[in-house]
Each structure stands twice: as C-alpha cells, then as structure tokens.
C-alpha cells in the first residue's frame, strides 16, 4: 500500500479479493459482538475501540490476522484455537479457513470485559 489508509474501507480496498472478503466478514462479526465500537486505524491496521482498542485485523501475503491486542485474552480459548497459528495476541488464518463466528463473538466479548476491568482499575 503506497499511502496509509485513513479508514477500514480504504484498507480493505488495498487487499486482494479473497482476503478482503474474509476480512469484511470478520469486520461484520466484530461489529455484531461490539455494536458500540468505533472503527479506526491503529498502527496502520483496521481496529475497533470502545474507549480502548478492543481488537483489529489485517492481511499479509501469506495470511489474514485477527489482533486481540492482548495475549492473555487468548488463553481461555486455546482449545478452540488449536487449528490456527497463534502468537501473543494474534490469530493467523487463511481466507478460506476463517474463524468461526461464535469464536469471534467470544473473543470480542472477552476483550470488552478485559477493557472494562482495565478502565475500572485506572480510576481506582
């Protein structure tokens, strides 16, 4: 991408069709799980925030990625993520093998809870 995107739509326009389609579905699933989330670009990647950044996504030559911006939020879902390449806070997947919608819902909800707890602790 020659210029940095300002919106998620601009980002997706720069991604090949198969990945774009998979990421658009992920986008819709994230917004369904967090309807009050604001779309943004964070560190050059599409992201969603509600006060703090909840999650984001992106594409590379080899895969799509779902960024949780938290390594600890993936731990409870290790069994459900066993078929995916994961590292601290990132889930990599192929466009033709996306994350199940029920798992996306659980992951986003877990991040919302984590962010709420962090916001409450910040005000103590």
JSON list of C-alpha atoms in Angstrom, two decimals, residues 6-96:
[
{"chain": "A", "resi": 6, "resn": "UNK", "atom": "CA", "xyz": [-7.48, 6.53, 6.90]},
{"chain": "A", "resi": 7, "resn": "UNK", "atom": "CA", "xyz": [-10.46, 4.18, 7.08]},
{"chain": "A", "resi": 8, "resn": "UNK", "atom": "CA", "xyz": [-11.14, 0.47, 7.16]},
{"chain": "A", "resi": 9, "resn": "UNK", "atom": "CA", "xyz": [-12.74, 0.71, 3.73]},
{"chain": "A", "resi": 10, "resn": "UNK", "atom": "CA", "xyz": [-9.54, 2.24, 2.33]},
{"chain": "A", "resi": 11, "resn": "UNK", "atom": "CA", "xyz": [-7.52, -0.55, 3.94]},
{"chain": "A", "resi": 12, "resn": "UNK", "atom": "CA", "xyz": [-9.76, -3.27, 2.53]},
{"chain": "A", "resi": 13, "resn": "UNK", "atom": "CA", "xyz": [-9.62, -1.75, -0.95]},
{"chain": "A", "resi": 14, "resn": "UNK", "atom": "CA", "xyz": [-5.88, -2.46, -0.97]},
{"chain": "A", "resi": 15, "resn": "UNK", "atom": "CA", "xyz": [-6.23, -6.17, -0.07]},
{"chain": "A", "resi": 16, "resn": "UNK", "atom": "CA", "xyz": [-6.70, -8.97, -2.61]},
{"chain": "A", "resi": 17, "resn": "UNK", "atom": "CA", "xyz": [-10.28, -10.11, -3.12]},
{"chain": "A", "resi": 18, "resn": "UNK", "atom": "CA", "xyz": [-10.24, -13.39, -1.17]},
{"chain": "A", "resi": 19, "resn": "UNK", "atom": "CA", "xyz": [-8.64, -11.80, 1.88]},
{"chain": "A", "resi": 20, "resn": "UNK", "atom": "CA", "xyz": [-10.82, -8.71, 1.56]},
{"chain": "A", "resi": 21, "resn": "UNK", "atom": "CA", "xyz": [-13.96, -10.86, 1.60]},
{"chain": "A", "resi": 22, "resn": "UNK", "atom": "CA", "xyz": [-12.76, -12.82, 4.66]},
{"chain": "A", "resi": 23, "resn": "UNK", "atom": "CA", "xyz": [-11.80, -9.63, 6.50]},
{"chain": "A", "resi": 24, "resn": "UNK", "atom": "CA", "xyz": [-15.11, -7.95, 5.64]},
{"chain": "A", "resi": 25, "resn": "UNK", "atom": "CA", "xyz": [-16.94, -10.91, 7.21]},
{"chain": "A", "resi": 26, "resn": "UNK", "atom": "CA", "xyz": [-14.68, -10.63, 10.28]},
{"chain": "A", "resi": 27, "resn": "UNK", "atom": "CA", "xyz": [-15.42, -6.90, 10.44]},
{"chain": "A", "resi": 28, "resn": "UNK", "atom": "CA", "xyz": [-19.15, -7.58, 10.46]},
{"chain": "A", "resi": 29, "resn": "UNK", "atom": "CA", "xyz": [-18.75, -10.23, 13.17]},
{"chain": "A", "resi": 30, "resn": "UNK", "atom": "CA", "xyz": [-16.73, -7.83, 15.35]},
{"chain": "A", "resi": 31, "resn": "UNK", "atom": "CA", "xyz": [-19.36, -5.11, 14.97]},
{"chain": "A", "resi": 32, "resn": "UNK", "atom": "CA", "xyz": [-22.11, -7.60, 15.81]},
{"chain": "A", "resi": 33, "resn": "UNK", "atom": "CA", "xyz": [-20.25, -8.53, 19.02]},
{"chain": "A", "resi": 34, "resn": "UNK", "atom": "CA", "xyz": [-19.46, -4.89, 19.87]},
{"chain": "A", "resi": 35, "resn": "UNK", "atom": "CA", "xyz": [-22.09, -2.74, 18.17]},
{"chain": "A", "resi": 36, "resn": "UNK", "atom": "CA", "xyz": [-20.97, 0.39, 20.04]},
{"chain": "A", "resi": 37, "resn": "UNK", "atom": "CA", "xyz": [-17.36, 0.00, 18.90]},
{"chain": "A", "resi": 38, "resn": "UNK", "atom": "CA", "xyz": [-15.82, 2.74, 16.81]},
{"chain": "A", "resi": 39, "resn": "UNK", "atom": "CA", "xyz": [-13.91, 1.75, 13.69]},
{"chain": "A", "resi": 40, "resn": "UNK", "atom": "CA", "xyz": [-10.44, 3.25, 13.42]},
{"chain": "A", "resi": 41, "resn": "UNK", "atom": "CA", "xyz": [-6.96, 2.70, 12.07]},
{"chain": "A", "resi": 42, "resn": "UNK", "atom": "CA", "xyz": [-4.39, 1.87, 14.75]},
{"chain": "A", "resi": 43, "resn": "UNK", "atom": "CA", "xyz": [-0.74, 1.25, 13.90]},
{"chain": "A", "resi": 44, "resn": "UNK", "atom": "CA", "xyz": [-1.77, 1.18, 10.24]},
{"chain": "A", "resi": 45, "resn": "UNK", "atom": "CA", "xyz": [-4.28, -1.63, 10.78]},
{"chain": "A", "resi": 46, "resn": "UNK", "atom": "CA", "xyz": [-8.07, -1.68, 10.94]},
{"chain": "A", "resi": 47, "resn": "UNK", "atom": "CA", "xyz": [-9.12, -1.67, 14.58]},
{"chain": "A", "resi": 48, "resn": "UNK", "atom": "CA", "xyz": [-12.15, -1.25, 16.81]},
{"chain": "A", "resi": 49, "resn": "UNK", "atom": "CA", "xyz": [-12.28, 0.68, 20.04]},
{"chain": "A", "resi": 50, "resn": "UNK", "atom": "CA", "xyz": [-14.65, 1.40, 22.82]},
{"chain": "A", "resi": 51, "resn": "UNK", "atom": "CA", "xyz": [-12.62, 3.72, 24.98]},
{"chain": "A", "resi": 52, "resn": "UNK", "atom": "CA", "xyz": [-9.60, 1.49, 24.47]},
{"chain": "A", "resi": 53, "resn": "UNK", "atom": "CA", "xyz": [-8.72, -0.61, 21.43]},
{"chain": "A", "resi": 54, "resn": "UNK", "atom": "CA", "xyz": [-10.61, -3.90, 21.52]},
{"chain": "A", "resi": 55, "resn": "UNK", "atom": "CA", "xyz": [-9.22, -5.74, 18.51]},
{"chain": "A", "resi": 56, "resn": "UNK", "atom": "CA", "xyz": [-8.18, -5.37, 14.91]},
{"chain": "A", "resi": 57, "resn": "UNK", "atom": "CA", "xyz": [-7.37, -7.27, 11.76]},
{"chain": "A", "resi": 58, "resn": "UNK", "atom": "CA", "xyz": [-5.07, -7.25, 8.78]},
{"chain": "A", "resi": 59, "resn": "UNK", "atom": "CA", "xyz": [-3.67, -9.16, 5.85]},
{"chain": "A", "resi": 60, "resn": "UNK", "atom": "CA", "xyz": [-0.21, -10.19, 4.78]},
{"chain": "A", "resi": 61, "resn": "UNK", "atom": "CA", "xyz": [0.96, -12.07, 1.70]},
{"chain": "A", "resi": 62, "resn": "UNK", "atom": "CA", "xyz": [0.52, -15.40, 3.44]},
{"chain": "A", "resi": 63, "resn": "UNK", "atom": "CA", "xyz": [-2.47, -15.00, 5.74]},
{"chain": "A", "resi": 64, "resn": "UNK", "atom": "CA", "xyz": [-5.13, -12.88, 7.41]},
{"chain": "A", "resi": 65, "resn": "UNK", "atom": "CA", "xyz": [-4.77, -11.94, 11.06]},
{"chain": "A", "resi": 66, "resn": "UNK", "atom": "CA", "xyz": [-7.08, -11.12, 13.95]},
{"chain": "A", "resi": 67, "resn": "UNK", "atom": "CA", "xyz": [-5.30, -8.94, 16.50]},
{"chain": "A", "resi": 68, "resn": "UNK", "atom": "CA", "xyz": [-6.52, -9.09, 20.07]},
{"chain": "A", "resi": 69, "resn": "UNK", "atom": "CA", "xyz": [-4.01, -6.56, 21.43]},
{"chain": "A", "resi": 70, "resn": "UNK", "atom": "CA", "xyz": [-3.75, -8.80, 24.48]},
{"chain": "A", "resi": 71, "resn": "UNK", "atom": "CA", "xyz": [-2.01, -12.13, 24.89]},
{"chain": "A", "resi": 72, "resn": "UNK", "atom": "CA", "xyz": [-3.95, -13.08, 27.99]},
{"chain": "A", "resi": 73, "resn": "UNK", "atom": "CA", "xyz": [-7.33, -12.85, 26.25]},
{"chain": "A", "resi": 74, "resn": "UNK", "atom": "CA", "xyz": [-6.42, -15.81, 24.03]},
{"chain": "A", "resi": 75, "resn": "UNK", "atom": "CA", "xyz": [-5.51, -18.18, 26.87]},
{"chain": "A", "resi": 76, "resn": "UNK", "atom": "CA", "xyz": [-9.07, -19.28, 27.73]},
{"chain": "A", "resi": 77, "resn": "UNK", "atom": "CA", "xyz": [-9.68, -20.19, 24.08]},
{"chain": "A", "resi": 78, "resn": "UNK", "atom": "CA", "xyz": [-6.58, -22.31, 23.45]},
{"chain": "A", "resi": 79, "resn": "UNK", "atom": "CA", "xyz": [-8.60, -25.43, 22.69]},
{"chain": "A", "resi": 80, "resn": "UNK", "atom": "CA", "xyz": [-10.84, -23.61, 20.19]},
{"chain": "A", "resi": 81, "resn": "UNK", "atom": "CA", "xyz": [-7.79, -22.01, 18.55]},
{"chain": "A", "resi": 82, "resn": "UNK", "atom": "CA", "xyz": [-5.80, -25.24, 18.16]},
{"chain": "A", "resi": 83, "resn": "UNK", "atom": "CA", "xyz": [-6.30, -25.29, 14.38]},
{"chain": "A", "resi": 84, "resn": "UNK", "atom": "CA", "xyz": [-4.94, -21.76, 13.96]},
{"chain": "A", "resi": 85, "resn": "UNK", "atom": "CA", "xyz": [-1.47, -20.26, 14.09]},
{"chain": "A", "resi": 86, "resn": "UNK", "atom": "CA", "xyz": [-1.42, -18.07, 17.17]},
{"chain": "A", "resi": 87, "resn": "UNK", "atom": "CA", "xyz": [1.13, -15.98, 18.97]},
{"chain": "A", "resi": 88, "resn": "UNK", "atom": "CA", "xyz": [0.84, -13.40, 21.72]},
{"chain": "A", "resi": 89, "resn": "UNK", "atom": "CA", "xyz": [-2.36, -11.56, 20.90]},
{"chain": "A", "resi": 90, "resn": "UNK", "atom": "CA", "xyz": [-2.55, -12.59, 17.24]},
{"chain": "A", "resi": 91, "resn": "UNK", "atom": "CA", "xyz": [-4.52, -15.28, 15.45]},
{"chain": "A", "resi": 92, "resn": "UNK", "atom": "CA", "xyz": [-3.44, -16.01, 11.88]},
{"chain": "A", "resi": 93, "resn": "UNK", "atom": "CA", "xyz": [-5.85, -17.70, 9.50]},
{"chain": "A", "resi": 94, "resn": "UNK", "atom": "CA", "xyz": [-6.33, -18.40, 5.82]},
{"chain": "A", "resi": 95, "resn": "UNK", "atom": "CA", "xyz": [-9.11, -16.63, 3.94]},
{"chain": "A", "resi": 96, "resn": "UNK", "atom": "CA", "xyz": [-10.66, -20.00, 3.11]}
]
